[in-house]
């Protein structure tokens, strides 16, 4: 697998890395020996015994790992690339952060950072372009038909899907729709701001990185908190000491889907940190 596709090999290996501690947790008999992990909570819960099987444990553990860490980490790395490759955006962000967070020693709250319009615009634009989960998430209407009305290449579309037909899409289909976002492949935080620099929320409903409705991501608020805290802290403290190294558009392009976005370059995003 590593020869055919190194990225897929890493994906498979990460599942094994989760299964091993799940098996170890299940094998522990003494409460004193059990480590405080997600597996501890599941094993000690009132779930039926058949729900505490190793297969259930490692699959839930992997879902927790991938959904709560890999997606946010990928979004933050893409955010770093976009800002470092856009000097005007980085300068505008640094100006706002320096004014709102003047002290490098003080710990500023999430609500303080969330109130900053340009920081919010940067995060929204990053979410729009990152395609964190490109896999098409299937949805089925079990009892009622679904009517789709739209337009394609200047022609109207009016289709009625019968109950039970699975449909799916990924966020990128909305996020790069030029009818909603002109010049959609350009990183432009200003598209989320009004002329006076205040936050324009009129198009935020089109950000579907976390899906929508009853199946929306449970960790949406945690993810936003992490994005605000990490983005503001990283760039406020590093200021202009970060520069991209051997990294260009090829290293961040979305080439294929392995649950997370796959990239033919495989080199990843590299950053140099200079001294003060």
JSON list of C-alpha atoms in Angstrom, two decimals, residues 3-166:
[
{"chain": "A", "resi": 3, "resn": "UNK", "atom": "CA", "xyz": [4.22, 1.95, -2.70]},
{"chain": "A", "resi": 4, "resn": "UNK", "atom": "CA", "xyz": [0.88, 2.45, -4.43]},
{"chain": "A", "resi": 5, "resn": "UNK", "atom": "CA", "xyz": [-0.29, 5.41, -2.37]},
{"chain": "A", "resi": 6, "resn": "UNK", "atom": "CA", "xyz": [1.69, 6.62, 0.70]},
{"chain": "A", "resi": 7, "resn": "UNK", "atom": "CA", "xyz": [-1.22, 8.81, 1.89]},
{"chain": "A", "resi": 8, "resn": "UNK", "atom": "CA", "xyz": [-3.63, 5.88, 1.96]},
{"chain": "A", "resi": 9, "resn": "UNK", "atom": "CA", "xyz": [-1.01, 3.81, 3.77]},
{"chain": "A", "resi": 10, "resn": "UNK", "atom": "CA", "xyz": [-0.80, 6.48, 6.49]},
{"chain": "A", "resi": 11, "resn": "UNK", "atom": "CA", "xyz": [-4.58, 6.53, 6.74]},
{"chain": "A", "resi": 12, "resn": "UNK", "atom": "CA", "xyz": [-4.68, 2.75, 7.23]},
{"chain": "A", "resi": 13, "resn": "UNK", "atom": "CA", "xyz": [-1.81, 2.81, 9.71]},
{"chain": "A", "resi": 14, "resn": "UNK", "atom": "CA", "xyz": [-3.56, 5.45, 11.81]},
{"chain": "A", "resi": 15, "resn": "UNK", "atom": "CA", "xyz": [-6.52, 3.09, 12.24]},
{"chain": "A", "resi": 16, "resn": "UNK", "atom": "CA", "xyz": [-4.14, 0.43, 13.55]},
{"chain": "A", "resi": 17, "resn": "UNK", "atom": "CA", "xyz": [-2.66, 2.98, 15.96]},
{"chain": "A", "resi": 18, "resn": "UNK", "atom": "CA", "xyz": [-6.13, 3.47, 17.44]},
{"chain": "A", "resi": 19, "resn": "UNK", "atom": "CA", "xyz": [-7.03, -0.24, 17.54]},
{"chain": "A", "resi": 20, "resn": "UNK", "atom": "CA", "xyz": [-3.99, -1.18, 19.63]},
{"chain": "A", "resi": 21, "resn": "UNK", "atom": "CA", "xyz": [-4.87, 1.01, 22.66]},
{"chain": "A", "resi": 22, "resn": "UNK", "atom": "CA", "xyz": [-8.49, -0.09, 22.33]},
{"chain": "A", "resi": 23, "resn": "UNK", "atom": "CA", "xyz": [-7.43, -3.74, 22.65]},
{"chain": "A", "resi": 24, "resn": "UNK", "atom": "CA", "xyz": [-5.17, -2.86, 25.56]},
{"chain": "A", "resi": 25, "resn": "UNK", "atom": "CA", "xyz": [-7.98, -1.00, 27.36]},
{"chain": "A", "resi": 26, "resn": "UNK", "atom": "CA", "xyz": [-10.36, -3.92, 26.86]},
{"chain": "A", "resi": 27, "resn": "UNK", "atom": "CA", "xyz": [-7.79, -6.37, 28.26]},
{"chain": "A", "resi": 28, "resn": "UNK", "atom": "CA", "xyz": [-7.26, -4.43, 31.49]},
{"chain": "A", "resi": 29, "resn": "UNK", "atom": "CA", "xyz": [-9.15, -5.91, 34.42]},
{"chain": "A", "resi": 30, "resn": "UNK", "atom": "CA", "xyz": [-8.13, -3.63, 37.27]},
{"chain": "A", "resi": 31, "resn": "UNK", "atom": "CA", "xyz": [-9.50, -0.10, 37.63]},
{"chain": "A", "resi": 32, "resn": "UNK", "atom": "CA", "xyz": [-6.13, 0.99, 38.99]},
{"chain": "A", "resi": 33, "resn": "UNK", "atom": "CA", "xyz": [-4.36, -0.14, 35.81]},
{"chain": "A", "resi": 34, "resn": "UNK", "atom": "CA", "xyz": [-6.81, 1.49, 33.38]},
{"chain": "A", "resi": 35, "resn": "UNK", "atom": "CA", "xyz": [-5.57, 4.70, 31.75]},
{"chain": "A", "resi": 36, "resn": "UNK", "atom": "CA", "xyz": [-7.86, 7.72, 31.57]},
{"chain": "A", "resi": 37, "resn": "UNK", "atom": "CA", "xyz": [-8.85, 7.68, 27.88]},
{"chain": "A", "resi": 38, "resn": "UNK", "atom": "CA", "xyz": [-12.01, 7.72, 25.80]},
{"chain": "A", "resi": 39, "resn": "UNK", "atom": "CA", "xyz": [-11.96, 3.92, 26.04]},
{"chain": "A", "resi": 40, "resn": "UNK", "atom": "CA", "xyz": [-12.11, 4.08, 29.84]},
{"chain": "A", "resi": 41, "resn": "UNK", "atom": "CA", "xyz": [-15.32, 6.07, 29.66]},
{"chain": "A", "resi": 42, "resn": "UNK", "atom": "CA", "xyz": [-16.93, 3.64, 27.24]},
{"chain": "A", "resi": 43, "resn": "UNK", "atom": "CA", "xyz": [-15.87, 0.50, 29.13]},
{"chain": "A", "resi": 44, "resn": "UNK", "atom": "CA", "xyz": [-17.13, 1.87, 32.46]},
{"chain": "A", "resi": 45, "resn": "UNK", "atom": "CA", "xyz": [-20.38, 3.17, 30.96]},
{"chain": "A", "resi": 46, "resn": "UNK", "atom": "CA", "xyz": [-23.79, 1.48, 31.09]},
{"chain": "A", "resi": 47, "resn": "UNK", "atom": "CA", "xyz": [-23.59, 0.44, 27.44]},
{"chain": "A", "resi": 48, "resn": "UNK", "atom": "CA", "xyz": [-24.59, -3.18, 26.78]},
{"chain": "A", "resi": 49, "resn": "UNK", "atom": "CA", "xyz": [-21.61, -5.52, 26.79]},
{"chain": "A", "resi": 50, "resn": "UNK", "atom": "CA", "xyz": [-21.89, -6.21, 23.07]},
{"chain": "A", "resi": 51, "resn": "UNK", "atom": "CA", "xyz": [-21.41, -2.47, 22.48]},
{"chain": "A", "resi": 52, "resn": "UNK", "atom": "CA", "xyz": [-18.06, -2.62, 24.31]},
{"chain": "A", "resi": 53, "resn": "UNK", "atom": "CA", "xyz": [-16.44, -4.91, 21.77]},
{"chain": "A", "resi": 54, "resn": "UNK", "atom": "CA", "xyz": [-12.98, -3.90, 20.55]},
{"chain": "A", "resi": 55, "resn": "UNK", "atom": "CA", "xyz": [-14.34, -3.20, 17.06]},
{"chain": "A", "resi": 56, "resn": "UNK", "atom": "CA", "xyz": [-16.78, -0.69, 18.49]},
{"chain": "A", "resi": 57, "resn": "UNK", "atom": "CA", "xyz": [-14.13, 0.88, 20.71]},
{"chain": "A", "resi": 58, "resn": "UNK", "atom": "CA", "xyz": [-11.51, 1.47, 18.04]},
{"chain": "A", "resi": 59, "resn": "UNK", "atom": "CA", "xyz": [-14.01, 2.70, 15.46]},
{"chain": "A", "resi": 60, "resn": "UNK", "atom": "CA", "xyz": [-15.44, 5.27, 17.87]},
{"chain": "A", "resi": 61, "resn": "UNK", "atom": "CA", "xyz": [-11.92, 6.19, 18.93]},
{"chain": "A", "resi": 62, "resn": "UNK", "atom": "CA", "xyz": [-10.86, 6.73, 15.33]},
{"chain": "A", "resi": 63, "resn": "UNK", "atom": "CA", "xyz": [-13.97, 8.81, 14.59]},
{"chain": "A", "resi": 64, "resn": "UNK", "atom": "CA", "xyz": [-13.16, 10.94, 17.63]},
{"chain": "A", "resi": 65, "resn": "UNK", "atom": "CA", "xyz": [-9.52, 11.32, 16.55]},
{"chain": "A", "resi": 66, "resn": "UNK", "atom": "CA", "xyz": [-10.20, 12.16, 12.92]},
{"chain": "A", "resi": 67, "resn": "UNK", "atom": "CA", "xyz": [-13.20, 14.42, 13.50]},
{"chain": "A", "resi": 68, "resn": "UNK", "atom": "CA", "xyz": [-11.81, 16.38, 16.43]},
{"chain": "A", "resi": 69, "resn": "UNK", "atom": "CA", "xyz": [-8.14, 16.73, 15.52]},
{"chain": "A", "resi": 70, "resn": "UNK", "atom": "CA", "xyz": [-7.29, 15.93, 11.89]},
{"chain": "A", "resi": 71, "resn": "UNK", "atom": "CA", "xyz": [-9.89, 18.23, 10.35]},
{"chain": "A", "resi": 72, "resn": "UNK", "atom": "CA", "xyz": [-9.05, 21.23, 12.55]},
{"chain": "A", "resi": 73, "resn": "UNK", "atom": "CA", "xyz": [-5.30, 20.65, 12.14]},
{"chain": "A", "resi": 74, "resn": "UNK", "atom": "CA", "xyz": [-5.71, 20.55, 8.36]},
{"chain": "A", "resi": 75, "resn": "UNK", "atom": "CA", "xyz": [-7.76, 23.77, 8.39]},
{"chain": "A", "resi": 76, "resn": "UNK", "atom": "CA", "xyz": [-5.14, 25.54, 10.51]},
{"chain": "A", "resi": 77, "resn": "UNK", "atom": "CA", "xyz": [-2.31, 24.45, 8.23]},
{"chain": "A", "resi": 78, "resn": "UNK", "atom": "CA", "xyz": [-4.21, 25.72, 5.20]},
{"chain": "A", "resi": 79, "resn": "UNK", "atom": "CA", "xyz": [-4.88, 28.98, 7.03]},
{"chain": "A", "resi": 80, "resn": "UNK", "atom": "CA", "xyz": [-1.15, 29.38, 7.60]},
{"chain": "A", "resi": 81, "resn": "UNK", "atom": "CA", "xyz": [-0.45, 28.87, 3.90]},
{"chain": "A", "resi": 82, "resn": "UNK", "atom": "CA", "xyz": [-3.11, 31.31, 2.72]},
{"chain": "A", "resi": 83, "resn": "UNK", "atom": "CA", "xyz": [-2.01, 34.07, 5.09]},
{"chain": "A", "resi": 84, "resn": "UNK", "atom": "CA", "xyz": [1.70, 33.68, 4.40]},
{"chain": "A", "resi": 85, "resn": "UNK", "atom": "CA", "xyz": [1.08, 33.69, 0.65]},
{"chain": "A", "resi": 86, "resn": "UNK", "atom": "CA", "xyz": [-1.08, 36.83, 0.90]},
{"chain": "A", "resi": 87, "resn": "UNK", "atom": "CA", "xyz": [0.99, 39.68, 2.43]},
{"chain": "A", "resi": 88, "resn": "UNK", "atom": "CA", "xyz": [-1.86, 42.20, 2.34]},
{"chain": "A", "resi": 89, "resn": "UNK", "atom": "CA", "xyz": [-4.19, 39.85, 4.23]},
{"chain": "A", "resi": 90, "resn": "UNK", "atom": "CA", "xyz": [-1.49, 39.04, 6.77]},
{"chain": "A", "resi": 91, "resn": "UNK", "atom": "CA", "xyz": [-0.73, 42.74, 7.35]},
{"chain": "A", "resi": 92, "resn": "UNK", "atom": "CA", "xyz": [-4.43, 43.53, 7.88]},
{"chain": "A", "resi": 93, "resn": "UNK", "atom": "CA", "xyz": [-4.76, 40.66, 10.35]},
{"chain": "A", "resi": 94, "resn": "UNK", "atom": "CA", "xyz": [-1.62, 41.65, 12.28]},
{"chain": "A", "resi": 95, "resn": "UNK", "atom": "CA", "xyz": [-2.83, 45.23, 12.54]},
{"chain": "A", "resi": 96, "resn": "UNK", "atom": "CA", "xyz": [-6.14, 44.11, 14.02]},
{"chain": "A", "resi": 97, "resn": "UNK", "atom": "CA", "xyz": [-4.52, 41.60, 16.41]},
{"chain": "A", "resi": 98, "resn": "UNK", "atom": "CA", "xyz": [-1.92, 44.11, 17.64]},
{"chain": "A", "resi": 99, "resn": "UNK", "atom": "CA", "xyz": [-4.64, 46.66, 18.42]},
{"chain": "A", "resi": 100, "resn": "UNK", "atom": "CA", "xyz": [-7.03, 44.20, 20.10]},
{"chain": "A", "resi": 101, "resn": "UNK", "atom": "CA", "xyz": [-4.35, 42.10, 21.85]},
{"chain": "A", "resi": 102, "resn": "UNK", "atom": "CA", "xyz": [-1.56, 44.54, 22.73]},
{"chain": "A", "resi": 103, "resn": "UNK", "atom": "CA", "xyz": [0.09, 42.37, 25.39]},
{"chain": "A", "resi": 104, "resn": "UNK", "atom": "CA", "xyz": [1.91, 39.16, 24.48]},
{"chain": "A", "resi": 105, "resn": "UNK", "atom": "CA", "xyz": [1.72, 37.98, 28.09]},
{"chain": "A", "resi": 106, "resn": "UNK", "atom": "CA", "xyz": [-2.01, 38.34, 28.64]},
{"chain": "A", "resi": 107, "resn": "UNK", "atom": "CA", "xyz": [-4.37, 35.48, 27.77]},
{"chain": "A", "resi": 108, "resn": "UNK", "atom": "CA", "xyz": [-7.24, 36.87, 25.71]},
{"chain": "A", "resi": 109, "resn": "UNK", "atom": "CA", "xyz": [-10.55, 34.98, 25.69]},
{"chain": "A", "resi": 110, "resn": "UNK", "atom": "CA", "xyz": [-12.29, 33.30, 22.80]},
{"chain": "A", "resi": 111, "resn": "UNK", "atom": "CA", "xyz": [-15.10, 35.88, 22.94]},
{"chain": "A", "resi": 112, "resn": "UNK", "atom": "CA", "xyz": [-12.55, 38.69, 22.60]},
{"chain": "A", "resi": 113, "resn": "UNK", "atom": "CA", "xyz": [-11.06, 37.09, 19.51]},
{"chain": "A", "resi": 114, "resn": "UNK", "atom": "CA", "xyz": [-14.43, 36.15, 18.06]},
{"chain": "A", "resi": 115, "resn": "UNK", "atom": "CA", "xyz": [-15.45, 39.81, 18.09]},
{"chain": "A", "resi": 116, "resn": "UNK", "atom": "CA", "xyz": [-12.62, 40.75, 15.70]},
{"chain": "A", "resi": 117, "resn": "UNK", "atom": "CA", "xyz": [-14.09, 41.19, 12.20]},
{"chain": "A", "resi": 118, "resn": "UNK", "atom": "CA", "xyz": [-10.94, 40.60, 10.12]},
{"chain": "A", "resi": 119, "resn": "UNK", "atom": "CA", "xyz": [-9.90, 37.53, 12.12]},
{"chain": "A", "resi": 120, "resn": "UNK", "atom": "CA", "xyz": [-13.44, 36.17, 11.63]},
{"chain": "A", "resi": 121, "resn": "UNK", "atom": "CA", "xyz": [-13.21, 36.90, 7.91]},
{"chain": "A", "resi": 122, "resn": "UNK", "atom": "CA", "xyz": [-9.87, 35.05, 7.67]},
{"chain": "A", "resi": 123, "resn": "UNK", "atom": "CA", "xyz": [-11.31, 31.98, 9.38]},
{"chain": "A", "resi": 124, "resn": "UNK", "atom": "CA", "xyz": [-14.44, 31.96, 7.20]},
{"chain": "A", "resi": 125, "resn": "UNK", "atom": "CA", "xyz": [-12.38, 32.30, 4.04]},
{"chain": "A", "resi": 126, "resn": "UNK", "atom": "CA", "xyz": [-10.09, 29.51, 5.21]},
{"chain": "A", "resi": 127, "resn": "UNK", "atom": "CA", "xyz": [-13.07, 27.23, 5.87]},
{"chain": "A", "resi": 128, "resn": "UNK", "atom": "CA", "xyz": [-14.45, 28.06, 2.44]},
{"chain": "A", "resi": 129, "resn": "UNK", "atom": "CA", "xyz": [-11.27, 26.98, 0.65]},
{"chain": "A", "resi": 130, "resn": "UNK", "atom": "CA", "xyz": [-10.00, 24.14, 2.83]},
{"chain": "A", "resi": 131, "resn": "UNK", "atom": "CA", "xyz": [-12.48, 21.34, 1.91]},
{"chain": "A", "resi": 132, "resn": "UNK", "atom": "CA", "xyz": [-11.81, 19.61, 5.24]},
{"chain": "A", "resi": 133, "resn": "UNK", "atom": "CA", "xyz": [-14.07, 16.58, 4.52]},
{"chain": "A", "resi": 134, "resn": "UNK", "atom": "CA", "xyz": [-14.40, 16.19, 0.74]},
{"chain": "A", "resi": 135, "resn": "UNK", "atom": "CA", "xyz": [-16.19, 12.84, 1.04]},
{"chain": "A", "resi": 136, "resn": "UNK", "atom": "CA", "xyz": [-19.78, 13.05, -0.15]},
{"chain": "A", "resi": 137, "resn": "UNK", "atom": "CA", "xyz": [-21.94, 12.67, 2.93]},
{"chain": "A", "resi": 138, "resn": "UNK", "atom": "CA", "xyz": [-24.95, 10.55, 2.01]},
{"chain": "A", "resi": 139, "resn": "UNK", "atom": "CA", "xyz": [-28.45, 11.61, 3.01]},
{"chain": "A", "resi": 140, "resn": "UNK", "atom": "CA", "xyz": [-31.71, 9.74, 2.45]},
{"chain": "A", "resi": 141, "resn": "UNK", "atom": "CA", "xyz": [-35.29, 10.94, 2.76]},
{"chain": "A", "resi": 142, "resn": "UNK", "atom": "CA", "xyz": [-36.99, 7.66, 3.74]},
{"chain": "A", "resi": 143, "resn": "UNK", "atom": "CA", "xyz": [-40.64, 8.66, 3.37]},
{"chain": "A", "resi": 144, "resn": "UNK", "atom": "CA", "xyz": [-41.01, 11.82, 1.30]},
{"chain": "A", "resi": 145, "resn": "UNK", "atom": "CA", "xyz": [-39.80, 12.67, -2.23]},
{"chain": "A", "resi": 146, "resn": "UNK", "atom": "CA", "xyz": [-37.21, 15.42, -2.69]},
{"chain": "A", "resi": 147, "resn": "UNK", "atom": "CA", "xyz": [-37.69, 18.07, -5.33]},
{"chain": "A", "resi": 148, "resn": "UNK", "atom": "CA", "xyz": [-34.55, 19.68, -6.74]},
{"chain": "A", "resi": 149, "resn": "UNK", "atom": "CA", "xyz": [-34.92, 22.96, -8.60]},
{"chain": "A", "resi": 150, "resn": "UNK", "atom": "CA", "xyz": [-31.85, 24.71, -9.94]},
{"chain": "A", "resi": 151, "resn": "UNK", "atom": "CA", "xyz": [-30.09, 25.81, -13.08]},
{"chain": "A", "resi": 152, "resn": "UNK", "atom": "CA", "xyz": [-27.19, 24.26, -15.00]},
{"chain": "A", "resi": 153, "resn": "UNK", "atom": "CA", "xyz": [-25.40, 25.90, -17.92]},
{"chain": "A", "resi": 154, "resn": "UNK", "atom": "CA", "xyz": [-28.30, 28.29, -18.44]},
{"chain": "A", "resi": 155, "resn": "UNK", "atom": "CA", "xyz": [-30.94, 25.55, -18.42]},
{"chain": "A", "resi": 156, "resn": "UNK", "atom": "CA", "xyz": [-33.52, 25.05, -15.65]},
{"chain": "A", "resi": 157, "resn": "UNK", "atom": "CA", "xyz": [-33.52, 21.80, -13.66]},
{"chain": "A", "resi": 158, "resn": "UNK", "atom": "CA", "xyz": [-36.61, 20.41, -11.97]},
{"chain": "A", "resi": 159, "resn": "UNK", "atom": "CA", "xyz": [-36.19, 16.84, -10.70]},
{"chain": "A", "resi": 160, "resn": "UNK", "atom": "CA", "xyz": [-38.22, 14.87, -8.16]},
{"chain": "A", "resi": 161, "resn": "UNK", "atom": "CA", "xyz": [-36.35, 12.06, -6.39]},
{"chain": "A", "resi": 162, "resn": "UNK", "atom": "CA", "xyz": [-38.48, 9.28, -4.90]},
{"chain": "A", "resi": 163, "resn": "UNK", "atom": "CA", "xyz": [-38.14, 8.29, -1.21]},
{"chain": "A", "resi": 164, "resn": "UNK", "atom": "CA", "xyz": [-35.15, 6.13, -0.36]},
{"chain": "A", "resi": 165, "resn": "UNK", "atom": "CA", "xyz": [-32.79, 7.50, -3.02]},
{"chain": "A", "resi": 166, "resn": "UNK", "atom": "CA", "xyz": [-29.42, 8.46, -1.47]}
]
